[in-house]
């Protein structure tokens, strides 16, 4: 029996209000560190539910903490609400149709409108449980901005805001349901600004020093580095300033942004040093100067199998997530718009439960193997929380099976019945896991011991150095 059995009426009662909250945040579609209205919607609702609000957490205007309760362990739900640039899309449209009501041209292509709302829903459900059960705990909801490209939680972890948390719980919307048992990659992002000397490219090329040449040589150098780096590391770049549009002017300034990823923090840091050396070499070759500006970073995710097992048991007890024929049909229509490779990529690790059939909606549960140690080739700032306090995450089906993240199909499905059902299911998974931990406090102690073991005696060192400023300007 799931540990939220006594809360079924509460969930039913609150679902319309929480669904409306998720829909509003979907429509706002605010970008990293500018999620002012989305954060305010959460803050107002949590304050109304009796939570104490701390604003401006870590000096970030769109980060906040909401807390309820006095004694007992601190159980924290992590919520996000940032959207993605360029992904604006009409709700429910089966073709890529930019919306007219998204002035920021952004869209919820990663489902963070659902993510934050479920975490909020779980926090008020746990509050309800504490009011009726006699269990003692402090419930927290952390409003975490800028997961997409902003490392919001890493800056929050650097400021120590998770230091007194006993367990952190969160989830991510997906096209299947299971424990988020993969590790993720650490990353470091930095700008390389090259400065040379402008000159007439035909009349006096010998007097010019090309910053664009330096960028190109740096990229060539890094491409040679790829053969000699760990096979699970990744290096991406974007030329963010090519030095102007005139080929007849030797480019005096050019800039390239690098994103470096590796399986562990120290590997990312080592690779970053090697990339910096390549940049220095490019500057030397071209007689330019290079300035390196550290932008942001995040850690690799530390799994906690103690917490994963508690969550998995609750997911099993909650049973299948069943949706009606209309939602099945809609999901099937969306699935028809997907690339078969996207569906195949999600299907492969689930082969043992799918048994050759590709469902429109994944209603079951991915098996959880505590011994497996898979890597998901992406990064998340939840990882930094996982170094500070034992952290557990779920994947919950909110989209047609196979829907890739950051796609227009994900934006389009963000207000569907399936998205809403997944949002409610995720809230139940999070609340049930928290209550189950209160019923077995020894599991919290075990989870903490496991974290210490996984850190192997190392303290958490924030991968963003203390002197790196917050990546936005205060208005
Ligand atoms: Zn996401």
CSV table of C-alpha atoms and ligand atoms in Angstrom, one decimal:
chain,number,residue,atom,x,y,z
A,1,UNK,CA,0.0,0.0,0.0
A,2,UNK,CA,1.5,3.4,-0.9
A,3,UNK,CA,2.2,5.6,2.1
A,4,UNK,CA,0.0,8.4,0.8
A,5,UNK,CA,-3.2,6.3,1.0
A,6,UNK,CA,-4.7,8.6,3.6
A,7,UNK,CA,-4.1,11.6,1.3
A,8,UNK,CA,-6.2,10.5,-1.8
A,9,UNK,CA,-9.0,13.0,-1.0
A,10,UNK,CA,-6.5,15.7,-0.5
A,11,UNK,CA,-4.9,15.0,-3.9
A,12,UNK,CA,-8.3,14.9,-5.6
A,13,UNK,CA,-9.3,18.2,-4.0
A,14,UNK,CA,-6.1,20.1,-4.8
A,15,UNK,CA,-5.6,18.7,-8.4
A,16,UNK,CA,-7.6,21.4,-10.2
A,17,UNK,CA,-5.7,24.2,-8.4
A,18,UNK,CA,-2.3,22.6,-9.1
A,19,UNK,CA,-3.2,21.9,-12.7
A,20,UNK,CA,-4.2,25.6,-13.2
A,21,UNK,CA,-0.8,26.6,-11.7
A,22,UNK,CA,1.1,24.3,-14.1
A,23,UNK,CA,-0.9,25.6,-17.0
A,24,UNK,CA,-0.2,29.3,-16.1
A,25,UNK,CA,3.5,28.7,-15.8
A,26,UNK,CA,3.5,26.9,-19.2
A,27,UNK,CA,1.9,30.0,-20.7
A,28,UNK,CA,4.4,32.4,-19.0
A,29,UNK,CA,7.4,30.4,-20.5
A,30,UNK,CA,10.0,32.5,-18.7
A,31,UNK,CA,13.7,32.1,-19.3
A,32,UNK,CA,16.6,31.5,-17.0
A,33,UNK,CA,16.9,34.0,-14.1
A,34,UNK,CA,13.9,35.9,-15.4
A,35,UNK,CA,11.2,33.6,-14.1
A,36,UNK,CA,9.7,36.5,-12.0
A,37,UNK,CA,6.0,35.8,-12.6
A,38,UNK,CA,6.4,32.0,-12.4
A,39,UNK,CA,8.2,32.2,-9.0
A,40,UNK,CA,5.6,34.7,-7.8
A,41,UNK,CA,2.8,32.3,-8.6
A,42,UNK,CA,4.5,29.6,-6.5
A,43,UNK,CA,5.3,32.0,-3.7
A,44,UNK,CA,1.8,33.4,-3.4
A,45,UNK,CA,0.2,29.9,-3.3
A,46,UNK,CA,2.7,28.5,-0.8
A,47,UNK,CA,2.3,31.6,1.5
A,48,UNK,CA,-1.4,31.1,1.3
A,49,UNK,CA,-0.9,27.4,2.4
A,50,UNK,CA,0.9,28.8,5.5
A,51,UNK,CA,4.5,28.3,4.4
A,52,UNK,CA,7.2,30.8,5.6
A,53,UNK,CA,8.8,32.4,2.5
A,54,UNK,CA,12.5,33.4,2.2
A,55,UNK,CA,13.1,35.4,-0.9
A,56,UNK,CA,16.2,36.3,-2.9
A,57,UNK,CA,17.9,33.0,-1.9
A,58,UNK,CA,21.6,33.0,-2.7
A,59,UNK,CA,21.2,36.6,-4.0
A,60,UNK,CA,19.1,35.3,-6.9
A,61,UNK,CA,15.8,37.3,-7.3
A,62,UNK,CA,13.9,34.3,-8.8
A,63,UNK,CA,15.1,31.8,-6.2
A,64,UNK,CA,13.2,31.3,-3.0
A,65,UNK,CA,12.6,28.9,-0.1
A,66,UNK,CA,9.2,28.0,1.4
A,67,UNK,CA,9.2,26.2,4.8
A,68,UNK,CA,6.5,24.7,7.1
A,69,UNK,CA,6.9,22.9,10.4
A,70,UNK,CA,9.3,23.2,13.3
A,71,UNK,CA,10.9,20.0,14.6
A,72,UNK,CA,12.2,16.9,12.9
A,73,UNK,CA,14.2,16.1,9.7
A,74,UNK,CA,14.3,18.7,6.9
A,75,UNK,CA,12.7,17.2,3.8
A,76,UNK,CA,13.2,19.4,0.8
A,77,UNK,CA,11.4,19.3,-2.6
A,78,UNK,CA,13.2,20.9,-5.4
A,79,UNK,CA,11.1,22.7,-8.0
A,80,UNK,CA,12.1,24.3,-11.3
A,81,UNK,CA,10.1,26.7,-13.6
A,82,UNK,CA,12.3,27.9,-16.4
A,83,UNK,CA,11.6,27.5,-20.1
A,84,UNK,CA,13.7,27.2,-23.2
A,85,UNK,CA,14.5,29.9,-25.8
A,86,UNK,CA,13.1,29.6,-29.3
A,87,UNK,CA,10.7,26.8,-28.5
A,88,UNK,CA,7.4,28.7,-28.4
A,89,UNK,CA,4.6,26.5,-29.7
A,90,UNK,CA,0.8,26.3,-29.7
A,91,UNK,CA,-0.6,24.1,-27.0
A,92,UNK,CA,-1.9,20.9,-28.4
A,93,UNK,CA,-0.8,21.5,-32.0
A,94,UNK,CA,0.2,18.4,-33.9
A,95,UNK,CA,2.6,20.3,-36.2
A,96,UNK,CA,5.3,22.7,-35.3
A,97,UNK,CA,3.3,25.9,-35.0
A,98,UNK,CA,4.8,28.9,-33.2
A,99,UNK,CA,2.4,30.4,-30.7
A,100,UNK,CA,1.2,33.9,-30.8
A,101,UNK,CA,0.8,34.3,-27.0
A,102,UNK,CA,4.4,33.6,-26.0
A,103,UNK,CA,6.0,37.0,-26.4
A,104,UNK,CA,9.4,35.7,-25.2
A,105,UNK,CA,9.5,33.2,-28.0
A,106,UNK,CA,10.2,30.6,-25.3
A,107,UNK,CA,8.5,27.3,-24.5
A,108,UNK,CA,8.4,24.7,-21.9
A,109,UNK,CA,10.4,22.1,-23.8
A,110,UNK,CA,11.6,20.3,-20.7
A,111,UNK,CA,8.4,20.2,-18.7
A,112,UNK,CA,9.7,22.4,-15.9
A,113,UNK,CA,6.2,23.9,-15.4
A,114,UNK,CA,5.1,20.4,-14.4
A,115,UNK,CA,8.3,19.8,-12.4
A,116,UNK,CA,8.0,22.8,-10.1
A,117,UNK,CA,4.2,22.3,-9.7
A,118,UNK,CA,4.5,18.6,-8.6
A,119,UNK,CA,7.2,19.4,-6.1
A,120,UNK,CA,5.0,22.2,-4.8
A,121,UNK,CA,2.0,19.8,-4.7
A,122,UNK,CA,4.2,17.2,-2.8
A,123,UNK,CA,5.2,19.8,-0.3
A,124,UNK,CA,1.6,20.7,0.6
A,125,UNK,CA,0.6,17.0,0.6
A,126,UNK,CA,3.4,16.3,3.2
A,127,UNK,CA,2.2,19.4,5.2
A,128,UNK,CA,-1.3,17.9,5.2
A,129,UNK,CA,0.1,14.5,6.3
A,130,UNK,CA,2.1,16.1,9.2
A,131,UNK,CA,-1.0,17.9,10.4
A,132,UNK,CA,-3.0,14.7,10.7
A,133,UNK,CA,-0.4,12.0,11.4
A,134,UNK,CA,1.6,13.3,14.4
A,135,UNK,CA,4.9,12.8,12.4
A,136,UNK,CA,7.4,15.6,12.9
A,137,UNK,CA,9.3,17.2,10.0
A,138,UNK,CA,10.2,20.5,8.4
A,139,UNK,CA,8.9,20.6,4.9
A,140,UNK,CA,10.7,22.8,2.4
A,141,UNK,CA,10.1,23.7,-1.2
A,142,UNK,CA,13.1,25.3,-2.9
A,143,UNK,CA,12.2,27.5,-5.9
A,144,UNK,CA,15.2,26.8,-8.2
A,145,UNK,CA,15.6,29.0,-11.2
A,146,UNK,CA,17.7,28.6,-14.4
A,147,UNK,CA,18.3,24.8,-14.6
A,148,UNK,CA,18.6,25.2,-18.3
A,149,UNK,CA,22.0,26.7,-19.0
A,150,UNK,CA,22.2,28.7,-15.7
A,151,UNK,CA,23.3,26.2,-13.0
A,152,UNK,CA,20.8,27.9,-10.6
A,153,UNK,CA,21.1,25.1,-8.0
A,154,UNK,CA,24.9,25.1,-8.2
A,155,UNK,CA,25.0,28.8,-7.3
A,156,UNK,CA,22.5,28.0,-4.5
A,157,UNK,CA,24.7,25.1,-3.3
A,158,UNK,CA,27.7,27.4,-3.4
A,159,UNK,CA,25.8,29.8,-1.0
A,160,UNK,CA,25.2,26.9,1.3
A,161,UNK,CA,21.4,27.0,1.1
A,162,UNK,CA,21.0,23.1,1.1
A,163,UNK,CA,23.5,22.5,4.0
A,164,UNK,CA,20.9,21.7,6.7
A,165,UNK,CA,18.7,19.6,4.4
A,166,UNK,CA,18.3,15.9,5.5
A,167,UNK,CA,16.9,14.6,2.2
A,168,UNK,CA,16.1,16.3,-1.1
A,169,UNK,CA,13.5,14.9,-3.5
A,170,UNK,CA,12.7,15.8,-7.0
A,171,UNK,CA,11.7,14.4,-10.4
A,172,UNK,CA,11.8,15.1,-14.1
A,173,UNK,CA,9.0,14.8,-16.6
A,174,UNK,CA,9.6,12.1,-19.3
A,175,UNK,CA,7.9,9.7,-21.6
A,176,UNK,CA,8.3,6.8,-19.2
A,177,UNK,CA,8.2,6.2,-15.5
A,178,UNK,CA,11.0,4.9,-13.3
A,179,UNK,CA,13.6,5.8,-10.7
A,180,UNK,CA,16.1,8.4,-12.0
A,181,UNK,CA,19.0,6.0,-11.3
A,182,UNK,CA,21.6,7.2,-13.8
A,183,UNK,CA,24.5,9.4,-13.1
A,184,UNK,CA,24.9,12.6,-15.1
A,185,UNK,CA,28.0,14.4,-16.4
A,186,UNK,CA,29.8,17.2,-14.6
A,187,UNK,CA,30.4,20.3,-16.8
A,188,UNK,CA,32.2,23.6,-17.0
A,189,UNK,CA,31.3,26.4,-19.4
A,190,UNK,CA,33.7,29.2,-20.2
A,191,UNK,CA,34.1,32.0,-22.7
A,192,UNK,CA,37.4,32.4,-24.6
A,193,UNK,CA,37.8,36.0,-25.9
A,194,UNK,CA,40.7,36.6,-28.3
A,195,UNK,CA,42.0,40.0,-29.1
A,196,UNK,CA,44.3,40.8,-32.0
A,197,UNK,CA,44.7,43.9,-34.2
A,198,UNK,CA,42.5,45.2,-37.1
A,199,UNK,CA,44.0,46.1,-40.4
A,200,UNK,CA,43.1,46.3,-44.1
A,201,UNK,CA,43.0,42.7,-45.1
A,202,UNK,CA,44.5,43.4,-48.6
A,203,UNK,CA,46.5,46.5,-48.2
A,204,UNK,CA,48.3,45.8,-44.9
A,205,UNK,CA,47.5,42.2,-43.8
A,206,UNK,CA,51.0,41.9,-42.3
A,207,UNK,CA,50.0,44.6,-39.7
A,208,UNK,CA,46.9,42.7,-38.6
A,209,UNK,CA,46.6,40.0,-36.0
A,210,UNK,CA,43.4,37.9,-36.5
A,211,UNK,CA,41.4,37.0,-33.5
A,212,UNK,CA,39.2,34.9,-35.7
A,213,UNK,CA,42.2,32.8,-36.8
A,214,UNK,CA,42.9,32.3,-33.1
A,215,UNK,CA,39.3,31.0,-32.6
A,216,UNK,CA,39.7,28.7,-35.6
A,217,UNK,CA,43.0,27.3,-34.4
A,218,UNK,CA,41.7,26.8,-30.9
A,219,UNK,CA,38.8,24.8,-32.3
A,220,UNK,CA,41.2,22.7,-34.5
A,221,UNK,CA,43.4,22.1,-31.5
A,222,UNK,CA,40.5,21.0,-29.3
A,223,UNK,CA,39.3,18.7,-32.1
A,224,UNK,CA,42.7,16.9,-32.0
A,225,UNK,CA,42.3,16.7,-28.2
A,226,UNK,CA,39.2,14.6,-28.5
A,227,UNK,CA,41.2,11.5,-29.3
A,228,UNK,CA,43.1,11.8,-26.1
A,229,UNK,CA,40.3,12.4,-23.6
A,230,UNK,CA,38.1,10.0,-21.6
A,231,UNK,CA,35.5,8.4,-24.0
A,232,UNK,CA,32.6,9.5,-21.9
A,233,UNK,CA,33.8,13.2,-21.9
A,234,UNK,CA,32.2,15.7,-24.3
A,235,UNK,CA,33.4,19.1,-25.6
A,236,UNK,CA,31.0,21.4,-27.4
A,237,UNK,CA,31.6,24.9,-28.7
A,238,UNK,CA,29.7,27.8,-30.3
A,239,UNK,CA,31.4,30.8,-32.0
A,240,UNK,CA,29.6,33.7,-30.3
A,241,UNK,CA,31.5,36.5,-32.0
A,242,UNK,CA,33.3,35.8,-35.3
A,243,UNK,CA,34.7,39.3,-35.4
A,244,UNK,CA,32.3,41.0,-37.7
A,245,UNK,CA,30.8,40.7,-41.1
A,246,UNK,CA,33.6,42.2,-43.2
A,247,UNK,CA,36.1,39.8,-44.7
A,248,UNK,CA,38.3,42.7,-45.8
A,249,UNK,CA,39.0,43.7,-42.2
A,250,UNK,CA,41.3,41.5,-40.1
A,251,UNK,CA,39.2,40.6,-37.1
A,252,UNK,CA,40.4,42.3,-34.0
A,253,UNK,CA,38.1,40.5,-31.6
A,254,UNK,CA,36.5,37.1,-31.6
A,255,UNK,CA,34.9,34.9,-29.0
A,256,UNK,CA,34.1,31.2,-28.6
A,257,UNK,CA,32.0,29.6,-25.9
A,258,UNK,CA,33.0,26.1,-24.7
A,259,UNK,CA,31.0,23.6,-22.7
A,260,UNK,CA,33.2,20.8,-21.3
A,261,UNK,CA,31.6,17.7,-19.8
A,262,UNK,CA,33.1,14.6,-18.1
A,263,UNK,CA,31.9,11.8,-15.8
A,264,UNK,CA,33.4,13.3,-12.7
A,265,UNK,CA,34.1,16.8,-11.4
A,266,UNK,CA,37.9,16.4,-11.3
A,267,UNK,CA,37.9,15.1,-14.9
A,268,UNK,CA,35.9,18.1,-16.1
A,269,UNK,CA,38.4,20.4,-14.3
A,270,UNK,CA,41.4,18.6,-15.8
A,271,UNK,CA,39.9,18.7,-19.3
A,272,UNK,CA,39.1,22.4,-18.8
A,273,UNK,CA,42.8,23.0,-18.0
A,274,UNK,CA,43.8,21.3,-21.3
A,275,UNK,CA,41.3,23.3,-23.3
A,276,UNK,CA,42.7,26.4,-21.7
A,277,UNK,CA,46.2,25.3,-22.8
A,278,UNK,CA,45.0,24.9,-26.4
A,279,UNK,CA,43.5,28.4,-26.2
A,280,UNK,CA,46.9,29.7,-25.0
A,281,UNK,CA,48.6,27.9,-27.9
A,282,UNK,CA,46.2,29.5,-30.4
A,283,UNK,CA,46.9,32.9,-29.0
A,284,UNK,CA,50.6,32.3,-29.2
A,285,UNK,CA,50.4,31.1,-32.8
A,286,UNK,CA,48.4,34.2,-33.9
A,287,UNK,CA,50.1,36.8,-31.7
A,288,UNK,CA,46.7,37.5,-30.0
A,289,UNK,CA,45.7,37.8,-26.4
A,290,UNK,CA,43.3,35.4,-24.8
A,291,UNK,CA,41.0,36.1,-21.9
A,292,UNK,CA,39.2,33.2,-20.2
A,293,UNK,CA,35.9,34.0,-18.5
A,294,UNK,CA,34.5,31.2,-16.3
A,295,UNK,CA,30.7,31.2,-16.9
A,296,UNK,CA,29.2,28.3,-14.9
A,297,UNK,CA,29.6,24.6,-14.0
A,298,UNK,CA,27.8,21.8,-12.3
A,299,UNK,CA,28.8,18.5,-10.7
A,300,UNK,CA,28.3,14.9,-11.6
A,301,UNK,CA,25.2,13.4,-10.0
A,302,UNK,CA,25.7,11.1,-7.0
A,303,UNK,CA,23.1,8.4,-6.8
A,304,UNK,CA,21.7,7.2,-3.5
A,305,UNK,CA,20.5,3.7,-3.8
A,306,UNK,CA,19.0,3.7,-0.2
A,307,UNK,CA,16.7,6.5,-1.3
A,308,UNK,CA,16.1,5.0,-4.8
A,309,UNK,CA,14.9,1.8,-3.2
A,310,UNK,CA,12.4,3.6,-0.9
A,311,UNK,CA,11.1,5.6,-3.9
A,312,UNK,CA,10.9,2.5,-6.1
A,313,UNK,CA,8.8,0.6,-3.5
A,314,UNK,CA,6.4,3.5,-3.4
A,315,UNK,CA,6.2,3.7,-7.2
A,316,UNK,CA,5.4,0.0,-7.3
A,317,UNK,CA,2.7,0.5,-4.7
A,318,UNK,CA,1.1,3.3,-6.6
A,319,UNK,CA,0.6,1.0,-9.5
A,320,UNK,CA,0.1,1.7,-13.2
A,321,UNK,CA,-0.6,5.2,-14.4
A,322,UNK,CA,-3.7,4.7,-16.5
A,323,UNK,CA,-5.1,7.3,-18.9
A,324,UNK,CA,-8.3,7.3,-20.9
A,325,UNK,CA,-8.8,6.4,-24.6
A,326,UNK,CA,-8.7,10.1,-25.6
A,327,UNK,CA,-5.3,10.6,-24.1
A,328,UNK,CA,-4.1,7.4,-25.6
A,329,UNK,CA,-5.2,8.6,-29.0
A,330,UNK,CA,-3.6,12.0,-28.6
A,331,UNK,CA,-0.4,10.4,-27.5
A,332,UNK,CA,-0.5,8.1,-30.5
A,333,UNK,CA,-1.0,11.1,-32.8
A,334,UNK,CA,2.0,12.8,-31.3
A,335,UNK,CA,4.1,9.7,-31.5
A,336,UNK,CA,3.3,9.6,-35.2
A,337,UNK,CA,5.2,12.9,-35.6
A,338,UNK,CA,8.4,11.6,-33.9
A,339,UNK,CA,11.5,10.3,-35.5
A,340,UNK,CA,11.7,6.5,-35.1
A,341,UNK,CA,15.2,6.9,-33.7
A,342,UNK,CA,13.9,9.0,-30.8
A,343,UNK,CA,11.4,6.3,-29.9
A,344,UNK,CA,14.0,3.6,-30.4
A,345,UNK,CA,16.4,5.4,-28.0
A,346,UNK,CA,13.8,5.4,-25.2
A,347,UNK,CA,12.7,1.9,-26.0
A,348,UNK,CA,16.0,0.2,-25.8
A,349,UNK,CA,16.7,0.3,-22.1
A,350,UNK,CA,13.0,-0.7,-21.4
A,351,UNK,CA,13.1,-3.8,-23.7
A,352,UNK,CA,12.4,-6.2,-20.8
A,353,UNK,CA,9.1,-4.5,-19.9
A,354,UNK,CA,8.0,-3.5,-23.5
A,355,UNK,CA,8.5,-7.0,-24.9
A,356,UNK,CA,8.6,-5.8,-28.5
A,357,UNK,CA,5.6,-3.5,-28.3
A,358,UNK,CA,5.9,0.3,-28.4
A,359,UNK,CA,3.1,1.8,-26.4
A,360,UNK,CA,1.6,5.3,-27.1
A,361,UNK,CA,1.6,5.9,-23.3
A,362,UNK,CA,4.1,4.2,-21.0
A,363,UNK,CA,1.8,3.2,-18.1
A,364,UNK,CA,4.1,0.8,-16.3
A,365,UNK,CA,7.3,1.2,-14.4
A,366,UNK,CA,10.9,0.8,-15.6
A,367,UNK,CA,12.7,-1.9,-13.5
A,368,UNK,CA,15.2,-0.6,-11.0
A,369,UNK,CA,18.5,-2.4,-10.5
A,370,UNK,CA,20.5,-1.0,-7.6
A,371,UNK,CA,23.7,-2.6,-9.0
A,372,UNK,CA,23.5,-0.9,-12.4
A,373,UNK,CA,25.6,2.2,-12.9
A,374,UNK,CA,24.5,3.9,-16.1
A,375,UNK,CA,25.4,7.4,-17.2
A,376,UNK,CA,22.9,9.7,-18.8
A,377,UNK,CA,24.9,11.9,-21.3
A,378,UNK,CA,23.6,15.2,-20.1
A,379,UNK,CA,24.1,17.3,-17.0
A,380,UNK,CA,21.8,18.7,-14.3
A,381,UNK,CA,22.3,21.1,-11.5
A,382,UNK,CA,20.4,18.7,-9.2
A,383,UNK,CA,23.8,17.0,-9.1
A,384,UNK,CA,25.2,19.7,-6.8
A,385,UNK,CA,22.4,19.2,-4.3
A,386,UNK,CA,23.2,15.4,-4.5
A,387,UNK,CA,26.8,16.2,-3.2
A,388,UNK,CA,25.5,18.2,-0.3
A,389,UNK,CA,22.6,16.0,0.9
A,390,UNK,CA,21.1,12.6,-0.1
A,391,UNK,CA,19.0,13.2,-3.1
A,392,UNK,CA,16.5,11.1,-5.0
A,393,UNK,CA,14.7,11.7,-8.3
A,394,UNK,CA,12.0,10.1,-10.4
A,395,UNK,CA,11.1,10.1,-14.1
A,396,UNK,CA,7.4,10.2,-14.6
A,397,UNK,CA,5.5,9.7,-17.9
A,398,UNK,CA,3.9,13.0,-19.0
A,399,UNK,CA,4.3,12.7,-22.8
A,400,UNK,CA,3.7,10.3,-25.6
A,401,UNK,CA,6.3,7.5,-25.4
A,402,UNK,CA,9.5,8.5,-27.1
A,403,UNK,CA,9.0,12.3,-27.1
A,404,UNK,CA,12.5,13.7,-26.9
A,405,UNK,CA,13.3,16.5,-24.5
A,406,UNK,CA,13.7,20.1,-25.9
A,407,UNK,CA,11.4,19.3,-28.8
A,408,UNK,CA,8.4,21.2,-30.1
A,409,UNK,CA,6.3,18.1,-29.4
A,410,UNK,CA,7.2,18.3,-25.7
A,411,UNK,CA,6.1,22.0,-25.6
A,412,UNK,CA,2.9,21.2,-27.5
A,413,UNK,CA,1.9,18.4,-25.0
A,414,UNK,CA,2.7,20.4,-21.9
A,415,UNK,CA,-1.0,21.1,-21.1
A,416,UNK,CA,-2.4,17.8,-22.2
A,417,UNK,CA,-4.4,15.4,-20.0
A,418,UNK,CA,-1.4,13.1,-19.9
A,419,UNK,CA,0.9,15.9,-18.8
A,420,UNK,CA,-1.5,16.8,-16.0
A,421,UNK,CA,-1.9,13.1,-14.9
A,422,UNK,CA,1.9,12.7,-14.9
A,423,UNK,CA,2.2,15.9,-12.8
A,424,UNK,CA,-0.2,14.5,-10.2
A,425,UNK,CA,1.5,11.1,-10.2
A,426,UNK,CA,4.9,12.7,-9.7
A,427,UNK,CA,3.5,14.6,-6.7
A,428,UNK,CA,2.2,11.4,-5.2
A,429,UNK,CA,5.6,9.6,-5.8
A,430,UNK,CA,7.5,12.5,-4.1
A,431,UNK,CA,5.1,12.7,-1.1
A,432,UNK,CA,4.9,9.0,-0.7
A,433,UNK,CA,8.7,8.7,-0.7
A,434,UNK,CA,8.9,11.5,2.0
A,435,UNK,CA,6.3,9.9,4.2
A,436,UNK,CA,7.8,6.5,3.8
A,437,UNK,CA,11.2,8.0,5.0
A,438,UNK,CA,9.4,9.5,8.0
A,439,UNK,CA,8.0,6.0,8.8
A,440,UNK,CA,11.5,4.5,8.6
A,441,UNK,CA,13.9,7.2,10.0
A,442,UNK,CA,16.8,4.6,9.9
A,443,UNK,CA,16.6,4.9,6.1
A,444,UNK,CA,17.5,8.6,6.3
A,445,UNK,CA,20.6,7.8,8.4
A,446,UNK,CA,21.5,5.0,5.9
A,447,UNK,CA,21.1,7.5,3.0
A,448,UNK,CA,23.5,9.9,4.8
A,449,UNK,CA,26.0,7.2,5.4
A,450,UNK,CA,25.8,6.2,1.8
A,451,UNK,CA,26.4,9.8,0.6
A,452,UNK,CA,29.6,10.0,2.8
A,453,UNK,CA,30.8,6.7,1.3
A,454,UNK,CA,30.2,7.9,-2.2
A,455,UNK,CA,32.0,11.1,-1.6
A,456,UNK,CA,34.9,9.0,-0.2
A,457,UNK,CA,35.8,11.4,2.5
A,458,UNK,CA,35.8,14.4,0.2
A,459,UNK,CA,33.8,17.5,1.1
A,460,UNK,CA,31.6,19.1,-1.5
A,461,UNK,CA,33.6,21.6,-3.4
A,462,UNK,CA,31.4,23.8,-5.6
A,463,UNK,CA,32.7,23.6,-9.2
A,464,UNK,CA,31.9,27.3,-9.6
A,465,UNK,CA,34.8,29.2,-7.9
A,466,UNK,CA,33.7,31.7,-5.2
A,467,UNK,CA,34.7,34.7,-7.2
A,468,UNK,CA,32.6,33.9,-10.3
A,469,UNK,CA,29.7,36.3,-10.2
A,470,UNK,CA,26.0,35.3,-10.7
A,471,UNK,CA,25.4,35.1,-14.4
A,472,UNK,CA,22.8,38.0,-14.7
A,473,UNK,CA,22.6,41.7,-14.0
A,474,UNK,CA,20.3,42.8,-11.2
A,475,UNK,CA,17.7,45.3,-12.3
B,1,LIG,ZN1,14.8,19.6,-17.7
